[in-house]
Tab-separated table of C-alpha atoms in Angstrom:
chain	number	residue	atom	x	y	z
A	206	MET	CA	0.000	0.000	0.000
A	207	ALA	CA	1.120	3.499	-0.731
A	208	LEU	CA	1.052	4.771	2.845
A	209	LEU	CA	4.522	6.193	3.196
A	210	SER	CA	6.219	8.913	1.227
A	211	GLY	CA	9.956	8.714	1.670
A	212	LEU	CA	10.342	4.970	2.213
A	213	PRO	CA	12.015	4.201	-1.109
A	214	ARG	CA	12.768	1.093	-3.062
A	215	ALA	CA	16.187	-0.485	-2.726
A	216	ARG	CA	17.638	1.550	-5.558
A	217	ASP	CA	16.368	4.841	-4.131
A	218	LEU	CA	17.245	4.467	-0.463
A	219	ARG	CA	19.687	7.149	0.602
A	220	LEU	CA	20.891	7.023	4.148
A	221	TYR	CA	22.792	10.279	4.243
A	222	ASN	CA	23.845	11.064	7.780
A	223	GLN	CA	23.147	7.467	8.781
A	224	ARG	CA	26.605	6.344	9.651
A	225	LEU	CA	27.970	3.336	11.410
A	226	HIS	CA	30.518	4.568	13.885
A	227	ARG	CA	32.187	3.468	17.069
A	228	SER	CA	31.188	5.080	20.326
A	229	GLU	CA	33.859	6.787	22.437
A	230	SER	CA	34.518	3.463	24.144
A	231	GLY	CA	34.842	1.797	20.753
A	232	ALA	CA	32.722	-1.104	22.004
A	233	THR	CA	29.645	-0.942	19.830
A	234	LEU	CA	28.698	-0.096	16.294
A	235	ARG	CA	25.695	2.184	16.145
A	236	LEU	CA	23.540	3.752	13.514
A	237	ARG	CA	22.554	7.373	13.841
A	238	GLY	CA	21.238	10.217	11.776
A	239	GLU	CA	18.167	10.572	9.646
A	240	ALA	CA	16.819	9.061	6.480
A	241	GLU	CA	16.968	11.581	3.674
A	242	VAL	CA	15.275	10.534	0.490
A	243	ASN	CA	13.748	11.733	-2.734
A	244	GLY	CA	16.761	13.739	-3.786
A	245	LEU	CA	17.368	15.616	-0.550
A	246	GLY	CA	21.044	16.501	-0.315
A	247	ASP	CA	23.502	15.826	2.460
A	248	ALA	CA	24.921	18.890	4.141
A	249	THR	CA	27.707	16.892	5.791
A	250	PRO	CA	28.990	14.190	3.454
A	251	SER	CA	30.434	11.202	5.273
A	252	ALA	CA	32.289	8.053	4.358
A	253	SER	CA	29.078	6.017	4.595
A	254	ALA	CA	27.225	8.539	2.425
A	255	ASN	CA	29.926	8.207	-0.210
A	256	GLN	CA	29.724	4.447	0.094
A	257	TRP	CA	25.971	4.563	-0.444
A	258	ASP	CA	26.470	6.777	-3.487
A	259	ARG	CA	28.648	4.004	-4.882
A	260	PHE	CA	25.854	1.497	-4.283
A	261	VAL	CA	23.440	3.750	-6.174
A	262	ALA	CA	25.905	4.251	-9.037
A	263	ALA	CA	26.467	0.491	-9.289
A	264	TYR	CA	22.720	-0.109	-9.356
A	265	ILE	CA	22.227	2.417	-12.158
A	266	LYS	CA	25.059	0.841	-14.142
A	267	ASP	CA	23.529	-2.632	-13.732
A	268	TYR	CA	20.088	-1.346	-14.672
A	269	GLN	CA	21.292	0.374	-17.818
A	270	ALA	CA	23.239	-2.694	-18.930
A	271	HIS	CA	20.229	-4.903	-18.248
A	272	LYS	CA	17.884	-2.572	-20.106
A	273	ALA	CA	20.157	-2.587	-23.152
A	274	SER	CA	19.622	-6.332	-23.586
A	275	HIS	CA	16.221	-7.017	-21.998
A	276	TYR	CA	13.994	-4.005	-22.708
A	277	PRO	CA	10.806	-5.407	-24.280
A	278	VAL	CA	10.580	-2.864	-27.109
A	279	THR	CA	12.980	-0.965	-29.307
A	280	PRO	CA	13.808	2.345	-27.576
A	281	LYS	CA	12.510	5.324	-29.517
A	282	GLU	CA	13.510	8.960	-29.631
A	283	ARG	CA	10.134	9.766	-28.086
A	284	PRO	CA	9.639	7.377	-25.133
A	285	ARG	CA	5.852	7.846	-25.260
A	286	GLU	CA	5.874	5.948	-28.557
A	287	GLU	CA	7.309	2.836	-26.900
A	288	ARG	CA	4.520	0.292	-26.514
A	289	ALA	CA	4.808	-3.109	-24.825
A	290	SER	CA	1.986	-5.598	-24.406
A	291	PRO	CA	0.910	-6.536	-20.862
A	292	ASP	CA	2.766	-9.860	-21.132
A	293	GLN	CA	5.912	-8.150	-22.393
A	294	TYR	CA	5.694	-5.602	-19.598
A	295	SER	CA	5.275	-8.290	-16.927
A	296	ARG	CA	8.307	-10.162	-18.239
A	297	TRP	CA	10.309	-6.929	-18.232
A	298	LEU	CA	9.429	-6.195	-14.616
A	299	GLU	CA	10.336	-9.722	-13.548
A	300	SER	CA	13.606	-9.593	-15.486
A	301	LEU	CA	14.729	-6.785	-13.160
A	302	LYS	CA	14.997	-9.379	-10.391
A	303	VAL	CA	18.652	-9.975	-11.223
A	304	VAL	CA	19.400	-6.260	-10.823
A	305	GLU	CA	17.525	-5.941	-7.524
A	306	TYR	CA	19.118	-8.997	-5.918
A	307	ALA	CA	22.580	-8.004	-7.104
A	308	SER	CA	22.077	-4.664	-5.363
A	309	ALA	CA	20.990	-6.344	-2.119
A	310	LYS	CA	23.973	-8.711	-2.287
A	311	ARG	CA	26.320	-5.774	-2.872
A	312	VAL	CA	25.129	-4.027	0.287
A	313	THR	CA	25.203	-7.266	2.286
A	314	THR	CA	28.772	-8.028	1.228
A	315	SER	CA	29.903	-4.534	2.212
A	316	GLY	CA	28.673	-4.952	5.794
A	317	PHE	CA	27.082	-1.505	5.571
A	318	PHE	CA	24.377	-2.352	8.126
A	319	ARG	CA	26.538	-4.496	10.416
A	320	GLY	CA	25.905	-3.698	14.087
A	321	VAL	CA	22.616	-1.889	13.493
A	322	ARG	CA	19.945	-2.549	16.139
A	323	THR	CA	16.191	-2.188	16.336
A	324	GLU	CA	16.513	0.933	18.490
A	325	ASP	CA	18.680	2.484	15.782
A	326	VAL	CA	15.971	1.870	13.193
A	327	ALA	CA	13.442	3.507	15.519
A	328	THR	CA	15.751	6.505	15.957
A	329	VAL	CA	16.131	6.856	12.198
A	330	ALA	CA	12.342	6.798	11.748
A	331	ARG	CA	11.821	9.313	14.556
A	332	ASP	CA	14.459	11.712	13.233
A	333	ALA	CA	13.126	11.428	9.690
A	334	LEU	CA	9.595	12.246	10.873
A	335	ASP	CA	10.959	15.207	12.848
A	336	SER	CA	12.862	16.604	9.865
A	337	GLY	CA	10.105	15.977	7.344
A	338	ALA	CA	12.329	13.676	5.275
A	339	LEU	CA	9.738	10.963	5.936
A	340	GLN	CA	6.092	11.889	5.461
A	341	LEU	CA	3.051	9.669	5.682
A	342	ARG	CA	0.456	10.262	3.011
A	343	LYS	CA	-2.477	12.372	4.063
A	344	GLY	CA	-5.387	10.079	4.845
A	345	TRP	CA	-3.404	7.119	6.155
A	346	THR	CA	-4.894	7.530	9.608
A	347	SER	CA	-8.437	7.453	8.206
A	348	LEU	CA	-7.834	4.065	6.595
A	349	PHE	CA	-6.266	2.600	9.723
A	350	GLU	CA	-8.995	3.995	11.962
A	351	MET	CA	-11.571	2.347	9.686
A	352	SER	CA	-9.935	-1.012	10.425
A	353	VAL	CA	-10.022	-0.625	14.225
A	354	PRO	CA	-13.187	-1.205	16.331
A	355	GLN	CA	-14.495	2.024	17.853
A	356	THR	CA	-14.126	1.809	21.622
A	357	CYS	CA	-16.631	4.599	22.241
A	358	ASN	CA	-19.589	2.867	20.580
A	359	GLY	CA	-18.405	-0.692	20.026
A	360	ARG	CA	-18.943	-0.352	16.277
A	361	ALA	CA	-17.292	-2.982	14.102
A	362	PRO	CA	-14.542	-1.780	11.762
A	363	LEU	CA	-15.494	-0.919	8.174
A	364	ILE	CA	-12.304	-2.519	6.848
A	365	ASN	CA	-11.711	-6.123	7.876
A	366	LYS	CA	-7.961	-6.004	7.511
A	367	ILE	CA	-5.102	-3.824	6.301
A	368	SER	CA	-1.946	-5.480	5.003
A	369	ILE	CA	1.180	-3.828	3.643
A	370	ILE	CA	3.296	-5.289	0.843
A	371	SER	CA	6.531	-3.447	0.186
A	372	VAL	CA	9.868	-3.841	-1.599
A	373	ASN	CA	11.485	-1.680	1.086
A	374	TRP	CA	14.575	-3.076	2.758
A	375	SER	CA	13.228	-3.097	6.321
A	376	GLU	CA	9.855	-4.197	7.663
A	377	SER	CA	10.940	-2.779	11.023
A	378	LEU	CA	11.431	0.677	9.520
A	379	ILE	CA	7.922	0.606	8.044
A	380	ARG	CA	6.303	-0.491	11.309
A	381	TRP	CA	8.266	1.976	13.448
A	382	SER	CA	7.425	4.807	11.057
A	383	LEU	CA	3.709	4.063	11.323
A	384	TYR	CA	3.843	3.534	15.087
A	385	LEU	CA	5.761	6.731	15.841
A	386	ALA	CA	3.550	8.753	13.512
A	387	ALA	CA	0.464	7.385	15.271
A	388	GLU	CA	1.903	8.338	18.660
A	389	ARG	CA	1.923	11.966	17.491
A	390	LEU	CA	-1.759	12.067	16.565
A	391	THR	CA	-3.755	14.547	18.619
A	392	HIS	CA	-7.314	14.043	17.358
A	393	LEU	CA	-7.843	10.636	18.987
A	394	SER	CA	-8.957	9.836	22.508
A	395	ALA	CA	-6.465	7.986	24.680
A	396	SER	CA	-8.354	4.701	24.292
A	397	ASP	CA	-8.716	5.026	20.512
A	398	LYS	CA	-5.027	5.880	20.140
A	399	ALA	CA	-4.088	2.852	22.239
A	400	SER	CA	-6.249	0.662	19.990
A	401	LEU	CA	-4.628	2.141	16.886
A	402	LEU	CA	-1.119	1.569	18.258
A	403	ASP	CA	-1.995	-2.036	19.116
A	404	HIS	CA	-3.338	-2.467	15.592
A	405	ILE	CA	-0.171	-1.092	13.978
A	406	ASN	CA	1.940	-3.304	16.224
A	407	ASP	CA	0.071	-6.358	14.893
A	408	THR	CA	-0.437	-5.215	11.282
A	409	GLU	CA	0.629	-7.743	8.671
A	410	ILE	CA	3.617	-6.296	6.797
A	411	HIS	CA	5.270	-8.239	3.990
A	412	SER	CA	8.667	-6.747	3.253
A	413	ASN	CA	12.398	-7.403	3.445
A	414	GLU	CA	14.572	-6.935	6.518
A	415	ILE	CA	18.013	-6.175	7.872
A	416	HIS	CA	18.993	-9.455	9.508
A	417	GLY	CA	19.635	-9.675	13.234
A	418	LEU	CA	18.366	-6.303	14.446
A	419	ASN	CA	17.533	-7.892	17.810
A	420	SER	CA	20.787	-9.836	18.130
A	421	PRO	CA	23.072	-9.033	21.099
A	422	GLN	CA	25.733	-7.512	18.846
A	423	GLY	CA	23.303	-6.027	16.363
A	424	SER	CA	22.764	-6.916	12.735
A	425	SER	CA	25.010	-9.214	10.769
A	426	GLY	CA	24.630	-6.736	7.940
A	427	ARG	CA	22.841	-9.265	5.766
A	428	LEU	CA	19.758	-8.146	3.838
A	429	THR	CA	17.070	-10.820	3.888
A	430	GLY	CA	13.703	-11.309	2.229
A	431	ASN	CA	12.438	-12.074	-1.243
A	432	ILE	CA	10.088	-9.195	-2.058
A	433	ARG	CA	11.990	-7.113	-4.575
A	434	THR	CA	9.951	-7.329	-7.796
A	435	ALA	CA	6.360	-6.755	-8.875
A	436	ARG	CA	5.694	-10.486	-9.141
A	437	GLU	CA	7.166	-11.205	-5.715
A	438	LYS	CA	4.877	-8.575	-4.212
A	439	ALA	CA	1.877	-10.199	-5.899
A	440	GLU	CA	2.762	-13.559	-4.333
A	441	HIS	CA	1.818	-12.054	-0.961
A	442	MET	CA	-1.580	-10.749	-2.055
A	443	PRO	CA	-4.545	-12.016	-0.011
A	444	ALA	CA	-7.179	-14.109	-1.761
A	445	GLY	CA	-10.375	-12.314	-2.738
A	446	ASN	CA	-13.205	-12.654	-5.196
A	447	ASN	CA	-10.762	-12.497	-8.110
A	448	GLN	CA	-13.238	-10.327	-9.969
A	449	ARG	CA	-12.467	-6.987	-11.500
A	450	ALA	CA	-14.667	-4.022	-10.584
A	451	PRO	CA	-17.556	-6.210	-9.403
A	452	GLY	CA	-20.986	-4.586	-9.306
A	453	ALA	CA	-22.570	-3.792	-5.958
A	454	ALA	CA	-25.447	-6.158	-6.657
A	455	GLU	CA	-23.053	-9.020	-7.302
A	456	ARG	CA	-21.353	-8.463	-3.958
A	457	GLN	CA	-24.460	-8.464	-1.799
A	458	GLY	CA	-24.562	-11.496	0.454
A	459	SER	CA	-21.092	-12.629	-0.521
A	460	GLU	CA	-18.900	-14.002	2.257
A	461	ASP	CA	-15.715	-13.518	0.246
A	462	PRO	CA	-13.637	-10.453	1.046
A	463	LEU	CA	-13.315	-7.695	-1.502
A	464	VAL	CA	-9.603	-7.012	-1.887
A	465	LEU	CA	-8.780	-3.395	-2.614
A	466	TYR	CA	-5.164	-2.615	-3.454
A	467	VAL	CA	-3.671	0.874	-3.386
A	468	GLY	CA	-0.307	1.528	-5.015
A	469	ASP	CA	1.766	4.188	-6.717
A	470	SER	CA	4.694	2.497	-8.476
A	471	ALA	CA	5.576	0.042	-11.225
A	472	THR	CA	6.225	-2.655	-8.615
A	473	ASP	CA	2.494	-2.516	-7.814
A	474	TYR	CA	1.537	-3.583	-11.347
A	475	GLU	CA	1.054	-7.309	-10.672
A	476	CYS	CA	-0.783	-6.614	-7.396
A	477	PHE	CA	-3.194	-4.404	-9.321
A	478	HIS	CA	-4.084	-7.422	-11.444
A	479	CYS	CA	-4.605	-9.667	-8.420
A	480	ALA	CA	-6.908	-7.250	-6.597
A	481	ASP	CA	-10.673	-7.088	-6.949
A	482	PHE	CA	-10.397	-3.341	-7.104
A	483	PRO	CA	-7.019	-1.662	-7.771
A	484	ILE	CA	-6.461	2.040	-7.184
A	485	TRP	CA	-3.455	3.972	-8.403
A	486	ILE	CA	-2.476	6.997	-6.326
A	487	GLY	CA	-1.674	9.558	-8.987
A	488	GLY	CA	-1.235	12.718	-6.945
A	489	GLN	CA	-2.951	15.999	-7.728
A	490	SER	CA	-2.320	15.992	-11.466
A	491	LYS	CA	-5.395	16.680	-13.538
A	492	ASP	CA	-6.638	15.290	-16.839
A	493	SER	CA	-3.777	14.943	-19.332
A	494	GLY	CA	-1.134	15.666	-16.676
A	495	GLN	CA	-2.305	12.747	-14.566
A	496	SER	CA	-2.428	10.424	-17.577
A	497	GLN	CA	1.074	11.510	-18.565
A	498	ARG	CA	2.408	10.682	-15.100
A	499	PHE	CA	0.722	7.285	-15.268
A	500	GLU	CA	2.437	6.597	-18.590
A	501	GLU	CA	5.794	7.627	-17.151
A	502	ILE	CA	5.439	5.342	-14.120
A	503	PHE	CA	4.413	2.285	-16.142
A	504	ARG	CA	6.440	2.879	-19.302
A	505	PRO	CA	6.658	1.110	-21.743
A	506	LEU	CA	3.259	-0.513	-21.044
A	507	ASP	CA	0.784	0.025	-23.869
A	508	ASN	CA	-2.196	1.114	-21.816
A	509	ASN	CA	-4.511	0.980	-24.817
A	510	SER	CA	-4.095	-2.796	-24.911
A	511	MET	CA	-5.451	-3.197	-21.368
A	512	PRO	CA	-9.086	-4.316	-20.885
A	513	GLY	CA	-11.047	-1.114	-20.501
A	514	GLY	CA	-7.877	0.942	-20.562
A	515	PHE	CA	-6.930	3.278	-17.762
A	516	ALA	CA	-9.772	5.494	-16.610
A	517	PRO	CA	-8.484	8.925	-15.531
A	518	TYR	CA	-11.323	9.718	-13.176
A	519	GLN	CA	-11.485	10.221	-9.449
A	520	ILE	CA	-13.210	7.437	-7.559
A	521	HIS	CA	-14.833	9.690	-4.959
A	522	GLY	CA	-18.606	9.773	-5.360
A	523	SER	CA	-18.554	7.737	-8.561
A	524	ASP	CA	-20.998	4.807	-8.610
A	525	GLU	CA	-19.740	3.803	-12.037
A	526	VAL	CA	-16.512	2.552	-10.483
A	527	LEU	CA	-18.142	-0.509	-8.928
A	528	ASN	CA	-20.996	-0.838	-11.409
A	529	SER	CA	-19.176	-0.291	-14.683
A	530	PRO	CA	-20.210	-2.898	-17.273
A	531	GLU	CA	-16.712	-2.641	-18.759
A	532	MET	CA	-13.844	-3.864	-16.643
A	533	LEU	CA	-11.410	-1.102	-15.738
A	534	TRP	CA	-8.040	-2.523	-14.838
A	535	CYS	CA	-7.058	0.397	-12.635
A	536	ALA	CA	-8.876	3.356	-11.111
A	537	TRP	CA	-7.255	6.577	-9.968
A	538	ALA	CA	-7.356	8.704	-6.827
A	539	GLU	CA	-5.442	11.787	-5.765
A	540	GLY	CA	-4.513	10.306	-2.407
A	541	LEU	CA	-5.433	8.051	0.495
A	542	GLU	CA	-7.846	10.587	1.936
A	543	GLU	CA	-9.943	10.351	-1.199
A	544	VAL	CA	-9.836	6.559	-1.007
A	545	ALA	CA	-10.986	6.650	2.627
A	546	ASP	CA	-13.833	9.062	1.851
A	547	TRP	CA	-14.961	6.896	-1.044
A	548	LEU	CA	-14.922	3.757	1.107
A	549	LYS	CA	-16.967	5.433	3.833
A	550	GLY	CA	-19.652	6.209	1.274
A	551	THR	CA	-19.514	2.778	-0.343
A	552	LEU	CA	-19.208	0.207	2.442
């Protein structure tokens, strides 16, 4: 799910100011600093920052070499003219597995995360929230609150379950980011906040991890997990009706869960196809601008070859989304808040 802005994929993660260093006693390796992502610069370059830059450069080199021999279509002067079928696009995404795992192995071999502990991950998340380098998408709390029973009136949750599937390198970082952000909420009663924190603590998160964060001497530095491609994310999708955009009448009386998937990147592509109702978070772009961003994210997919195509409309207040006679492979929303509002009016 696209809940977090600033928790990047393996190739984007920049841990400027996160440096492994020995304490004054020289006894323990620790991780400190803040996660800076999405192109934010480092005011105080360090050896570890330079090392991470080398990881990024190596990833880009691998990617470019891989693209030269595996890209599903002939590159054109105008990228918008590149058109791959859905099958070609799926094979292209899966072919990137070799690049992603080589990157993880490179970082593991370097020992970059050796000695890191769970409390260090929590500190990184806290500092990143403080600095604004890590921001949770507006509306994330609404979705989580809809999945927690209301203590004030005993009302059952509108959403049966929220799961997170991510190619991020650390499940712990995702959970700590959500937990610490929830601790800062001021609009909830003490009992409702406690319920929300308990829920986040127990939320199902499928992601990768830095091995040994809870070990006595900290992490071994090894990166573990096998969720690094679009297909590997889809392998962790929950079972649903396996119907696309089912009509409201068809769903009445059904015991099967309706699986709604929210994503914002190319690695969400296969999950979109597994969900009963997929929603792409496209930001605040309008009309042609939003469609252009969609094309850029999923290039070189030929959207016109998809059943129903991509419908550039907002889901909020639109009955046609669930009752459309023509299957729409992906809907669009500006953000999670719009998704939450739409669900409140639909469920």
